[in-house]
């Protein structure tokens, strides 16, 4: 696949009308392409996983806007499914937030989710977070909605107030956010099945749920959530799979002092060309050949060629 035209990608509200939409979290081009190849119709760029993979930071608000925009540009250009982008608190006040939304939408996001934590923020499943006032949150929602008008990118208004101020405040913030221009709302870290159901019933408009069975939220399925009123669900599996694989292969290869445990594993294609073909090796070379006949297609060397 060559550089993708973001204008051809479906929007999130359109996809949600077709049925429950799953958007697994990604953090780089490889994870994004593999999520797409698995058959998912959407994805979400995780702020926490981006911080770890790109910068080596915990999820405490250390990633810069330029770092985020660069990641959005790279991932959106090599995939054909729409992406939610976690913009944390928007990198400042309403003026900063407007610039953030404009840049992230231009980079290829089809949705952004904005949270109401104070700056610097931290992962929603960690203790010690704080939220801004109800009034300040709605002001930022209005600014973000204004910035995204006409961009093809929609606003997901996230609130982290559930664990700090209670369920009623979380519901109130979501409903006011919809009135202020948000397209979708998202309560972070809902702690019980009963509250998930009640929020699904009482919050108006389209709703997102972040699956976090290992965190503060209970174990639920997409089918359950859709029945309770949620149309968009995220989940974290890509980085968990990568960490497991790297740790497992690292241990095996260290013990063997060889790469043989990887190359003889029938579960994975470890050949160099697999990775290149994943990102359009032959398409790129054929494109080059249109303009320069000396650019030829490529095949992998066999052992007999060595």
PDB file of C-alpha atoms in Angstrom:
ATOM      1  CA  UNK A   1       0.000   0.000   0.000  1.00  0.00           C
ATOM      2  CA  UNK A   2       1.364   3.383  -0.992  1.00  0.00           C
ATOM      3  CA  UNK A   3       0.543   6.690   0.647  1.00  0.00           C
ATOM      4  CA  UNK A   4      -3.134   6.643   1.564  1.00  0.00           C
ATOM      5  CA  UNK A   5      -5.591   9.434   0.734  1.00  0.00           C
ATOM      6  CA  UNK A   6      -7.204  10.242   4.062  1.00  0.00           C
ATOM      7  CA  UNK A   7     -10.251  11.718   2.345  1.00  0.00           C
ATOM      8  CA  UNK A   8     -11.315   8.248   1.166  1.00  0.00           C
ATOM      9  CA  UNK A   9     -11.511   6.840   4.691  1.00  0.00           C
ATOM     10  CA  UNK A  10     -14.936   6.455   6.257  1.00  0.00           C
ATOM     11  CA  UNK A  11     -15.779   8.575   9.276  1.00  0.00           C
ATOM     12  CA  UNK A  12     -16.496   7.150  12.707  1.00  0.00           C
ATOM     13  CA  UNK A  13     -20.141   8.165  12.886  1.00  0.00           C
ATOM     14  CA  UNK A  14     -20.727   6.559   9.483  1.00  0.00           C
ATOM     15  CA  UNK A  15     -19.048   3.324  10.574  1.00  0.00           C
ATOM     16  CA  UNK A  16     -20.953   3.267  13.872  1.00  0.00           C
ATOM     17  CA  UNK A  17     -24.219   3.372  11.952  1.00  0.00           C
ATOM     18  CA  UNK A  18     -23.235   0.069  10.314  1.00  0.00           C
ATOM     19  CA  UNK A  19     -22.965  -1.728  13.656  1.00  0.00           C
ATOM     20  CA  UNK A  20     -20.728  -1.943  16.748  1.00  0.00           C
ATOM     21  CA  UNK A  21     -17.261  -0.670  15.885  1.00  0.00           C
ATOM     22  CA  UNK A  22     -14.059  -1.994  17.447  1.00  0.00           C
ATOM     23  CA  UNK A  23     -10.938   0.185  17.310  1.00  0.00           C
ATOM     24  CA  UNK A  24      -7.908  -1.616  18.773  1.00  0.00           C
ATOM     25  CA  UNK A  25      -5.148   0.605  20.128  1.00  0.00           C
ATOM     26  CA  UNK A  26      -1.978   0.992  18.057  1.00  0.00           C
ATOM     27  CA  UNK A  27       1.290   2.818  18.620  1.00  0.00           C
ATOM     28  CA  UNK A  28       3.299   2.679  15.362  1.00  0.00           C
ATOM     29  CA  UNK A  29       3.050   1.742  11.690  1.00  0.00           C
ATOM     30  CA  UNK A  30       3.639  -1.984  12.250  1.00  0.00           C
ATOM     31  CA  UNK A  31       0.946  -2.360  14.912  1.00  0.00           C
ATOM     32  CA  UNK A  32      -1.467  -0.283  12.817  1.00  0.00           C
ATOM     33  CA  UNK A  33      -0.941  -2.341   9.667  1.00  0.00           C
ATOM     34  CA  UNK A  34      -1.373  -5.609  11.569  1.00  0.00           C
ATOM     35  CA  UNK A  35      -4.593  -4.352  13.179  1.00  0.00           C
ATOM     36  CA  UNK A  36      -5.902  -3.497   9.717  1.00  0.00           C
ATOM     37  CA  UNK A  37      -4.804  -6.863   8.311  1.00  0.00           C
ATOM     38  CA  UNK A  38      -6.666  -8.615  11.142  1.00  0.00           C
ATOM     39  CA  UNK A  39      -9.891  -7.222   9.699  1.00  0.00           C
ATOM     40  CA  UNK A  40     -10.676  -4.347  12.061  1.00  0.00           C
ATOM     41  CA  UNK A  41     -12.383  -1.332  10.469  1.00  0.00           C
ATOM     42  CA  UNK A  42     -10.849   1.307  12.741  1.00  0.00           C
ATOM     43  CA  UNK A  43      -8.014   1.888  15.201  1.00  0.00           C
ATOM     44  CA  UNK A  44      -7.001   4.192  18.037  1.00  0.00           C
ATOM     45  CA  UNK A  45      -3.571   5.734  18.559  1.00  0.00           C
ATOM     46  CA  UNK A  46      -2.960   5.160  22.268  1.00  0.00           C
ATOM     47  CA  UNK A  47      -1.308   8.039  24.077  1.00  0.00           C
ATOM     48  CA  UNK A  48       0.198   5.771  26.701  1.00  0.00           C
ATOM     49  CA  UNK A  49       1.550   3.235  24.232  1.00  0.00           C
ATOM     50  CA  UNK A  50       2.926   5.991  21.981  1.00  0.00           C
ATOM     51  CA  UNK A  51       4.725   7.516  24.958  1.00  0.00           C
ATOM     52  CA  UNK A  52       6.352   4.169  25.734  1.00  0.00           C
ATOM     53  CA  UNK A  53       7.211   3.094  22.185  1.00  0.00           C
ATOM     54  CA  UNK A  54       8.281   6.428  20.684  1.00  0.00           C
ATOM     55  CA  UNK A  55       9.824   8.211  23.643  1.00  0.00           C
ATOM     56  CA  UNK A  56      10.412   5.672  26.411  1.00  0.00           C
ATOM     57  CA  UNK A  57       8.144   7.589  28.804  1.00  0.00           C
ATOM     58  CA  UNK A  58       5.329   6.544  31.151  1.00  0.00           C
ATOM     59  CA  UNK A  59       1.854   7.916  30.433  1.00  0.00           C
ATOM     60  CA  UNK A  60       2.171  11.139  32.431  1.00  0.00           C
ATOM     61  CA  UNK A  61       1.859  13.812  29.724  1.00  0.00           C
ATOM     62  CA  UNK A  62       5.453  13.994  28.463  1.00  0.00           C
ATOM     63  CA  UNK A  63       4.852  13.471  24.714  1.00  0.00           C
ATOM     64  CA  UNK A  64       5.005  16.732  22.736  1.00  0.00           C
ATOM     65  CA  UNK A  65       2.538  17.887  20.098  1.00  0.00           C
ATOM     66  CA  UNK A  66       5.163  17.618  17.363  1.00  0.00           C
ATOM     67  CA  UNK A  67       5.911  14.021  18.365  1.00  0.00           C
ATOM     68  CA  UNK A  68       2.208  13.170  18.302  1.00  0.00           C
ATOM     69  CA  UNK A  69       1.565  14.839  14.935  1.00  0.00           C
ATOM     70  CA  UNK A  70       4.530  13.025  13.379  1.00  0.00           C
ATOM     71  CA  UNK A  71       3.178   9.672  14.542  1.00  0.00           C
ATOM     72  CA  UNK A  72      -0.299  10.476  13.204  1.00  0.00           C
ATOM     73  CA  UNK A  73       1.106  11.435   9.808  1.00  0.00           C
ATOM     74  CA  UNK A  74       3.164   8.260   9.491  1.00  0.00           C
ATOM     75  CA  UNK A  75       0.458   5.854  10.619  1.00  0.00           C
ATOM     76  CA  UNK A  76      -2.402   7.435   8.688  1.00  0.00           C
ATOM     77  CA  UNK A  77      -0.360   7.496   5.474  1.00  0.00           C
ATOM     78  CA  UNK A  78       0.269   3.738   5.436  1.00  0.00           C
ATOM     79  CA  UNK A  79      -3.157   2.446   6.476  1.00  0.00           C
ATOM     80  CA  UNK A  80      -6.619   2.635   4.949  1.00  0.00           C
ATOM     81  CA  UNK A  81      -8.771   2.494   8.109  1.00  0.00           C
ATOM     82  CA  UNK A  82      -9.693   5.588  10.142  1.00  0.00           C
ATOM     83  CA  UNK A  83      -7.871   6.391  13.361  1.00  0.00           C
ATOM     84  CA  UNK A  84      -8.859   7.940  16.688  1.00  0.00           C
ATOM     85  CA  UNK A  85      -6.035   9.996  18.177  1.00  0.00           C
ATOM     86  CA  UNK A  86      -5.623  10.493  21.912  1.00  0.00           C
ATOM     87  CA  UNK A  87      -4.777  14.205  22.339  1.00  0.00           C
ATOM     88  CA  UNK A  88      -4.743  14.024  26.148  1.00  0.00           C
ATOM     89  CA  UNK A  89      -5.710  17.467  27.499  1.00  0.00           C
ATOM     90  CA  UNK A  90      -5.078  19.250  24.192  1.00  0.00           C
ATOM     91  CA  UNK A  91      -1.614  20.612  25.068  1.00  0.00           C
ATOM     92  CA  UNK A  92      -2.864  23.739  26.834  1.00  0.00           C
ATOM     93  CA  UNK A  93      -5.820  26.075  27.078  1.00  0.00           C
ATOM     94  CA  UNK A  94      -8.557  26.622  24.495  1.00  0.00           C
ATOM     95  CA  UNK A  95      -6.220  28.473  22.116  1.00  0.00           C
ATOM     96  CA  UNK A  96      -3.584  25.724  22.271  1.00  0.00           C
ATOM     97  CA  UNK A  97      -6.323  23.136  21.900  1.00  0.00           C
ATOM     98  CA  UNK A  98      -7.614  24.720  18.698  1.00  0.00           C
ATOM     99  CA  UNK A  99      -4.145  24.488  17.156  1.00  0.00           C
ATOM    100  CA  UNK A 100      -3.769  20.911  18.391  1.00  0.00           C
ATOM    101  CA  UNK A 101      -7.049  19.825  16.809  1.00  0.00           C
ATOM    102  CA  UNK A 102      -6.241  21.549  13.516  1.00  0.00           C
ATOM    103  CA  UNK A 103      -2.792  19.953  13.276  1.00  0.00           C
ATOM    104  CA  UNK A 104      -3.882  16.460  14.297  1.00  0.00           C
ATOM    105  CA  UNK A 105      -6.848  16.501  11.889  1.00  0.00           C
ATOM    106  CA  UNK A 106      -4.599  17.697   9.051  1.00  0.00           C
ATOM    107  CA  UNK A 107      -2.142  14.898   9.897  1.00  0.00           C
ATOM    108  CA  UNK A 108      -4.842  12.289   9.248  1.00  0.00           C
ATOM    109  CA  UNK A 109      -6.954  11.734  12.369  1.00  0.00           C
ATOM    110  CA  UNK A 110     -10.630  10.977  11.773  1.00  0.00           C
ATOM    111  CA  UNK A 111     -11.463  11.420  15.480  1.00  0.00           C
ATOM    112  CA  UNK A 112      -9.711  12.843  18.535  1.00  0.00           C
ATOM    113  CA  UNK A 113     -10.510  12.244  22.152  1.00  0.00           C
ATOM    114  CA  UNK A 114     -10.030  15.067  24.610  1.00  0.00           C
ATOM    115  CA  UNK A 115      -9.996  14.516  28.349  1.00  0.00           C
ATOM    116  CA  UNK A 116     -10.780  16.743  31.317  1.00  0.00           C
ATOM    117  CA  UNK A 117      -7.744  16.017  33.464  1.00  0.00           C
ATOM    118  CA  UNK A 118      -5.522  18.811  34.691  1.00  0.00           C
ATOM    119  CA  UNK A 119      -2.091  19.188  33.074  1.00  0.00           C
ATOM    120  CA  UNK A 120       0.139  17.247  33.313  1.00  0.00           C
ATOM    121  CA  UNK A 121      -2.239  14.310  32.963  1.00  0.00           C
ATOM    122  CA  UNK A 122      -1.634  10.665  33.756  1.00  0.00           C
ATOM    123  CA  UNK A 123      -3.089   7.340  32.624  1.00  0.00           C
ATOM    124  CA  UNK A 124      -6.779   7.176  33.486  1.00  0.00           C
ATOM    125  CA  UNK A 125      -6.264   3.920  35.379  1.00  0.00           C
ATOM    126  CA  UNK A 126      -3.732   5.421  37.813  1.00  0.00           C
ATOM    127  CA  UNK A 127      -4.467   7.106  41.128  1.00  0.00           C
ATOM    128  CA  UNK A 128      -3.513  10.720  41.711  1.00  0.00           C
ATOM    129  CA  UNK A 129      -5.217  12.287  38.685  1.00  0.00           C
ATOM    130  CA  UNK A 130      -7.237  15.482  38.944  1.00  0.00           C
ATOM    131  CA  UNK A 131      -9.874  17.022  36.674  1.00  0.00           C
ATOM    132  CA  UNK A 132     -10.642  20.585  35.672  1.00  0.00           C
ATOM    133  CA  UNK A 133     -13.952  22.219  36.562  1.00  0.00           C
ATOM    134  CA  UNK A 134     -17.150  21.362  34.716  1.00  0.00           C
ATOM    135  CA  UNK A 135     -17.254  24.848  33.198  1.00  0.00           C
ATOM    136  CA  UNK A 136     -13.641  24.751  32.007  1.00  0.00           C
ATOM    137  CA  UNK A 137     -14.191  21.314  30.468  1.00  0.00           C
ATOM    138  CA  UNK A 138     -17.195  22.464  28.455  1.00  0.00           C
ATOM    139  CA  UNK A 139     -15.263  25.529  27.304  1.00  0.00           C
ATOM    140  CA  UNK A 140     -12.552  23.250  25.934  1.00  0.00           C
ATOM    141  CA  UNK A 141     -15.112  20.982  24.289  1.00  0.00           C
ATOM    142  CA  UNK A 142     -16.594  24.001  22.518  1.00  0.00           C
ATOM    143  CA  UNK A 143     -13.142  25.115  21.347  1.00  0.00           C
ATOM    144  CA  UNK A 144     -12.276  21.650  20.045  1.00  0.00           C
ATOM    145  CA  UNK A 145     -15.609  21.301  18.244  1.00  0.00           C
ATOM    146  CA  UNK A 146     -15.034  24.695  16.626  1.00  0.00           C
ATOM    147  CA  UNK A 147     -11.534  23.721  15.507  1.00  0.00           C
ATOM    148  CA  UNK A 148     -12.710  20.465  13.919  1.00  0.00           C
ATOM    149  CA  UNK A 149     -15.564  21.944  11.884  1.00  0.00           C
ATOM    150  CA  UNK A 150     -15.195  20.961   8.234  1.00  0.00           C
ATOM    151  CA  UNK A 151     -12.104  18.800   8.791  1.00  0.00           C
ATOM    152  CA  UNK A 152     -13.769  15.376   8.568  1.00  0.00           C
ATOM    153  CA  UNK A 153     -12.455  14.677  12.080  1.00  0.00           C
ATOM    154  CA  UNK A 154     -14.934  14.341  14.976  1.00  0.00           C
ATOM    155  CA  UNK A 155     -14.578  15.071  18.671  1.00  0.00           C
ATOM    156  CA  UNK A 156     -14.825  12.369  21.339  1.00  0.00           C
ATOM    157  CA  UNK A 157     -15.271  14.066  24.719  1.00  0.00           C
ATOM    158  CA  UNK A 158     -13.706  11.964  27.470  1.00  0.00           C
ATOM    159  CA  UNK A 159     -14.232  12.534  31.155  1.00  0.00           C
ATOM    160  CA  UNK A 160     -12.077  11.158  33.978  1.00  0.00           C
ATOM    161  CA  UNK A 161     -14.453  12.524  36.628  1.00  0.00           C
ATOM    162  CA  UNK A 162     -16.126   9.171  37.410  1.00  0.00           C
ATOM    163  CA  UNK A 163     -13.613   8.079  40.084  1.00  0.00           C
ATOM    164  CA  UNK A 164     -13.082  11.598  41.452  1.00  0.00           C
ATOM    165  CA  UNK A 165     -16.499  13.263  41.440  1.00  0.00           C
ATOM    166  CA  UNK A 166     -18.863  10.364  40.930  1.00  0.00           C
ATOM    167  CA  UNK A 167     -21.135   8.855  38.328  1.00  0.00           C
ATOM    168  CA  UNK A 168     -23.642  11.728  38.300  1.00  0.00           C
ATOM    169  CA  UNK A 169     -20.975  14.281  37.460  1.00  0.00           C
ATOM    170  CA  UNK A 170     -19.568  12.051  34.728  1.00  0.00           C
ATOM    171  CA  UNK A 171     -23.024  11.705  33.161  1.00  0.00           C
ATOM    172  CA  UNK A 172     -23.621  15.434  33.423  1.00  0.00           C
ATOM    173  CA  UNK A 173     -20.288  16.257  31.777  1.00  0.00           C
ATOM    174  CA  UNK A 174     -21.008  13.876  28.907  1.00  0.00           C
ATOM    175  CA  UNK A 175     -24.465  15.268  28.220  1.00  0.00           C
ATOM    176  CA  UNK A 176     -23.217  18.849  28.372  1.00  0.00           C
ATOM    177  CA  UNK A 177     -20.335  17.911  26.069  1.00  0.00           C
ATOM    178  CA  UNK A 178     -22.794  16.631  23.448  1.00  0.00           C
ATOM    179  CA  UNK A 179     -24.700  19.924  23.719  1.00  0.00           C
ATOM    180  CA  UNK A 180     -21.381  21.783  23.315  1.00  0.00           C
ATOM    181  CA  UNK A 181     -20.556  20.068  20.025  1.00  0.00           C
ATOM    182  CA  UNK A 182     -18.918  16.729  20.836  1.00  0.00           C
ATOM    183  CA  UNK A 183     -19.912  13.919  18.477  1.00  0.00           C
ATOM    184  CA  UNK A 184     -19.195  11.019  20.875  1.00  0.00           C
ATOM    185  CA  UNK A 185     -18.652  10.775  24.642  1.00  0.00           C
ATOM    186  CA  UNK A 186     -16.470   8.498  26.734  1.00  0.00           C
ATOM    187  CA  UNK A 187     -16.428   7.891  30.504  1.00  0.00           C
ATOM    188  CA  UNK A 188     -13.012   6.585  31.522  1.00  0.00           C
ATOM    189  CA  UNK A 189     -12.678   3.736  34.003  1.00  0.00           C
ATOM    190  CA  UNK A 190     -16.330   2.906  34.723  1.00  0.00           C
ATOM    191  CA  UNK A 191     -16.047   0.521  37.648  1.00  0.00           C
ATOM    192  CA  UNK A 192     -19.151  -1.701  37.594  1.00  0.00           C
ATOM    193  CA  UNK A 193     -21.511  -3.390  35.154  1.00  0.00           C
ATOM    194  CA  UNK A 194     -24.438  -1.528  36.717  1.00  0.00           C
ATOM    195  CA  UNK A 195     -22.785   1.852  36.123  1.00  0.00           C
ATOM    196  CA  UNK A 196     -21.805   0.929  32.554  1.00  0.00           C
ATOM    197  CA  UNK A 197     -25.450   0.100  31.828  1.00  0.00           C
ATOM    198  CA  UNK A 198     -26.767   3.240  33.520  1.00  0.00           C
ATOM    199  CA  UNK A 199     -24.320   5.525  31.716  1.00  0.00           C
ATOM    200  CA  UNK A 200     -25.282   3.874  28.429  1.00  0.00           C
ATOM    201  CA  UNK A 201     -28.920   4.625  29.131  1.00  0.00           C
ATOM    202  CA  UNK A 202     -28.635   8.160  30.489  1.00  0.00           C
ATOM    203  CA  UNK A 203     -25.916   9.708  28.341  1.00  0.00           C
ATOM    204  CA  UNK A 204     -27.331  10.953  25.063  1.00  0.00           C
ATOM    205  CA  UNK A 205     -25.741  10.560  21.673  1.00  0.00           C
ATOM    206  CA  UNK A 206     -23.113   8.078  20.454  1.00  0.00           C
ATOM    207  CA  UNK A 207     -20.900   6.603  23.159  1.00  0.00           C
ATOM    208  CA  UNK A 208     -17.446   5.021  23.318  1.00  0.00           C
ATOM    209  CA  UNK A 209     -16.226   2.470  25.845  1.00  0.00           C
ATOM    210  CA  UNK A 210     -12.560   1.688  26.469  1.00  0.00           C
ATOM    211  CA  UNK A 211     -12.144  -1.987  27.289  1.00  0.00           C
ATOM    212  CA  UNK A 212      -9.651  -2.316  30.135  1.00  0.00           C
ATOM    213  CA  UNK A 213     -10.239  -5.687  31.753  1.00  0.00           C
ATOM    214  CA  UNK A 214      -6.797  -5.524  33.355  1.00  0.00           C
ATOM    215  CA  UNK A 215      -7.471  -2.030  34.693  1.00  0.00           C
ATOM    216  CA  UNK A 216     -10.330  -0.361  36.526  1.00  0.00           C
ATOM    217  CA  UNK A 217     -13.174  -1.644  34.338  1.00  0.00           C
ATOM    218  CA  UNK A 218     -14.947  -5.037  34.515  1.00  0.00           C
ATOM    219  CA  UNK A 219     -14.741  -7.712  31.829  1.00  0.00           C
ATOM    220  CA  UNK A 220     -17.328  -7.080  29.128  1.00  0.00           C
ATOM    221  CA  UNK A 221     -17.883  -8.021  25.486  1.00  0.00           C
ATOM    222  CA  UNK A 222     -18.637  -5.908  22.435  1.00  0.00           C
ATOM    223  CA  UNK A 223     -22.057  -7.546  22.140  1.00  0.00           C
ATOM    224  CA  UNK A 224     -22.913  -6.613  25.729  1.00  0.00           C
ATOM    225  CA  UNK A 225     -21.720  -3.051  25.322  1.00  0.00           C
ATOM    226  CA  UNK A 226     -23.631  -2.560  22.090  1.00  0.00           C
ATOM    227  CA  UNK A 227     -26.789  -3.785  23.786  1.00  0.00           C
ATOM    228  CA  UNK A 228     -26.209  -1.245  26.565  1.00  0.00           C
ATOM    229  CA  UNK A 229     -25.951   1.667  24.132  1.00  0.00           C
ATOM    230  CA  UNK A 230     -22.261   1.888  23.214  1.00  0.00           C
ATOM    231  CA  UNK A 231     -21.318   1.999  19.541  1.00  0.00           C
ATOM    232  CA  UNK A 232     -17.517   2.375  19.641  1.00  0.00           C
ATOM    233  CA  UNK A 233     -15.133   0.212  21.662  1.00  0.00           C
ATOM    234  CA  UNK A 234     -11.354   0.339  22.021  1.00  0.00           C
ATOM    235  CA  UNK A 235      -9.107  -2.391  23.369  1.00  0.00           C
ATOM    236  CA  UNK A 236      -5.413  -2.927  24.024  1.00  0.00           C
ATOM    237  CA  UNK A 237      -3.911  -6.061  22.543  1.00  0.00           C
ATOM    238  CA  UNK A 238      -1.205  -4.982  20.074  1.00  0.00           C
ATOM    239  CA  UNK A 239       1.426  -3.863  22.541  1.00  0.00           C
ATOM    240  CA  UNK A 240       0.578  -6.730  24.913  1.00  0.00           C
ATOM    241  CA  UNK A 241       1.251  -9.155  22.040  1.00  0.00           C
ATOM    242  CA  UNK A 242       4.493  -7.395  21.127  1.00  0.00           C
ATOM    243  CA  UNK A 243       5.767  -7.412  24.709  1.00  0.00           C
ATOM    244  CA  UNK A 244       4.918 -11.084  25.112  1.00  0.00           C
ATOM    245  CA  UNK A 245       6.604 -12.025  21.831  1.00  0.00           C
ATOM    246  CA  UNK A 246       9.744  -9.985  22.462  1.00  0.00           C
ATOM    247  CA  UNK A 247      10.132 -11.385  25.964  1.00  0.00           C
ATOM    248  CA  UNK A 248       9.506 -14.968  24.842  1.00  0.00           C
ATOM    249  CA  UNK A 249      11.842 -14.840  21.855  1.00  0.00           C
ATOM    250  CA  UNK A 250      14.433 -12.955  23.830  1.00  0.00           C
ATOM    251  CA  UNK A 251      14.557 -15.695  26.439  1.00  0.00           C
ATOM    252  CA  UNK A 252      14.663 -18.497  23.861  1.00  0.00           C
ATOM    253  CA  UNK A 253      17.314 -16.865  21.681  1.00  0.00           C
ATOM    254  CA  UNK A 254      19.449 -15.975  24.683  1.00  0.00           C
ATOM    255  CA  UNK A 255      19.337 -19.559  25.912  1.00  0.00           C
ATOM    256  CA  UNK A 256      20.086 -20.935  22.424  1.00  0.00           C
ATOM    257  CA  UNK A 257      22.607 -18.214  21.546  1.00  0.00           C
ATOM    258  CA  UNK A 258      21.014 -18.284  18.069  1.00  0.00           C
ATOM    259  CA  UNK A 259      18.015 -17.009  16.106  1.00  0.00           C
ATOM    260  CA  UNK A 260      16.951 -20.595  15.343  1.00  0.00           C
ATOM    261  CA  UNK A 261      14.090 -20.627  17.910  1.00  0.00           C
ATOM    262  CA  UNK A 262      12.457 -17.815  15.939  1.00  0.00           C
ATOM    263  CA  UNK A 263      13.126 -19.069  12.424  1.00  0.00           C
ATOM    264  CA  UNK A 264      11.811 -22.554  13.259  1.00  0.00           C
ATOM    265  CA  UNK A 265       8.638 -21.331  14.970  1.00  0.00           C
ATOM    266  CA  UNK A 266       5.732 -22.269  12.650  1.00  0.00           C
ATOM    267  CA  UNK A 267       3.542 -19.535  14.128  1.00  0.00           C
ATOM    268  CA  UNK A 268       5.436 -16.676  12.540  1.00  0.00           C
ATOM    269  CA  UNK A 269       7.037 -15.723   9.217  1.00  0.00           C
ATOM    270  CA  UNK A 270      10.388 -14.289  10.267  1.00  0.00           C
ATOM    271  CA  UNK A 271      11.737 -13.868   6.742  1.00  0.00           C
ATOM    272  CA  UNK A 272      12.953 -10.342   5.950  1.00  0.00           C
ATOM    273  CA  UNK A 273      10.710 -10.021   2.917  1.00  0.00           C
ATOM    274  CA  UNK A 274       7.524 -10.576   4.958  1.00  0.00           C
ATOM    275  CA  UNK A 275       8.000  -7.252   6.719  1.00  0.00           C
ATOM    276  CA  UNK A 276       8.834  -5.455   3.477  1.00  0.00           C
ATOM    277  CA  UNK A 277       5.809  -6.911   1.690  1.00  0.00           C
ATOM    278  CA  UNK A 278       3.631  -5.866   4.614  1.00  0.00           C
ATOM    279  CA  UNK A 279       4.379  -2.280   3.622  1.00  0.00           C
ATOM    280  CA  UNK A 280       4.111  -2.566  -0.151  1.00  0.00           C
ATOM    281  CA  UNK A 281       7.571  -3.584  -1.345  1.00  0.00           C
ATOM    282  CA  UNK A 282       6.408  -4.624  -4.817  1.00  0.00           C
ATOM    283  CA  UNK A 283       3.984  -1.702  -5.202  1.00  0.00           C
ATOM    284  CA  UNK A 284       6.744   0.789  -4.444  1.00  0.00           C
ATOM    285  CA  UNK A 285       9.200  -0.811  -6.851  1.00  0.00           C
ATOM    286  CA  UNK A 286       6.625  -1.088  -9.641  1.00  0.00           C
ATOM    287  CA  UNK A 287       5.817   2.573  -9.142  1.00  0.00           C
ATOM    288  CA  UNK A 288       9.488   3.449  -9.439  1.00  0.00           C
ATOM    289  CA  UNK A 289       9.764   1.354 -12.595  1.00  0.00           C
ATOM    290  CA  UNK A 290       7.127   3.557 -14.258  1.00  0.00           C
ATOM    291  CA  UNK A 291       9.626   6.401 -14.175  1.00  0.00           C
ATOM    292  CA  UNK A 292      12.957   4.550 -14.253  1.00  0.00           C
ATOM    293  CA  UNK A 293      13.223   1.151 -15.963  1.00  0.00           C
ATOM    294  CA  UNK A 294      16.387   0.398 -13.988  1.00  0.00           C
ATOM    295  CA  UNK A 295      14.293   0.032 -10.830  1.00  0.00           C
ATOM    296  CA  UNK A 296      13.387  -3.660 -10.757  1.00  0.00           C
ATOM    297  CA  UNK A 297      11.132  -5.730  -8.533  1.00  0.00           C
ATOM    298  CA  UNK A 298      12.696  -7.629  -5.633  1.00  0.00           C
ATOM    299  CA  UNK A 299      12.707 -11.213  -4.468  1.00  0.00           C
ATOM    300  CA  UNK A 300      14.255 -12.671  -1.358  1.00  0.00           C
ATOM    301  CA  UNK A 301      17.652 -14.313  -1.619  1.00  0.00           C
ATOM    302  CA  UNK A 302      17.613 -18.055  -1.053  1.00  0.00           C
ATOM    303  CA  UNK A 303      20.364 -19.923   0.733  1.00  0.00           C
ATOM    304  CA  UNK A 304      21.587 -21.203  -2.638  1.00  0.00           C
ATOM    305  CA  UNK A 305      22.262 -17.565  -3.610  1.00  0.00           C
ATOM    306  CA  UNK A 306      24.563 -16.917  -0.687  1.00  0.00           C
TER     307      UNK A 306
END
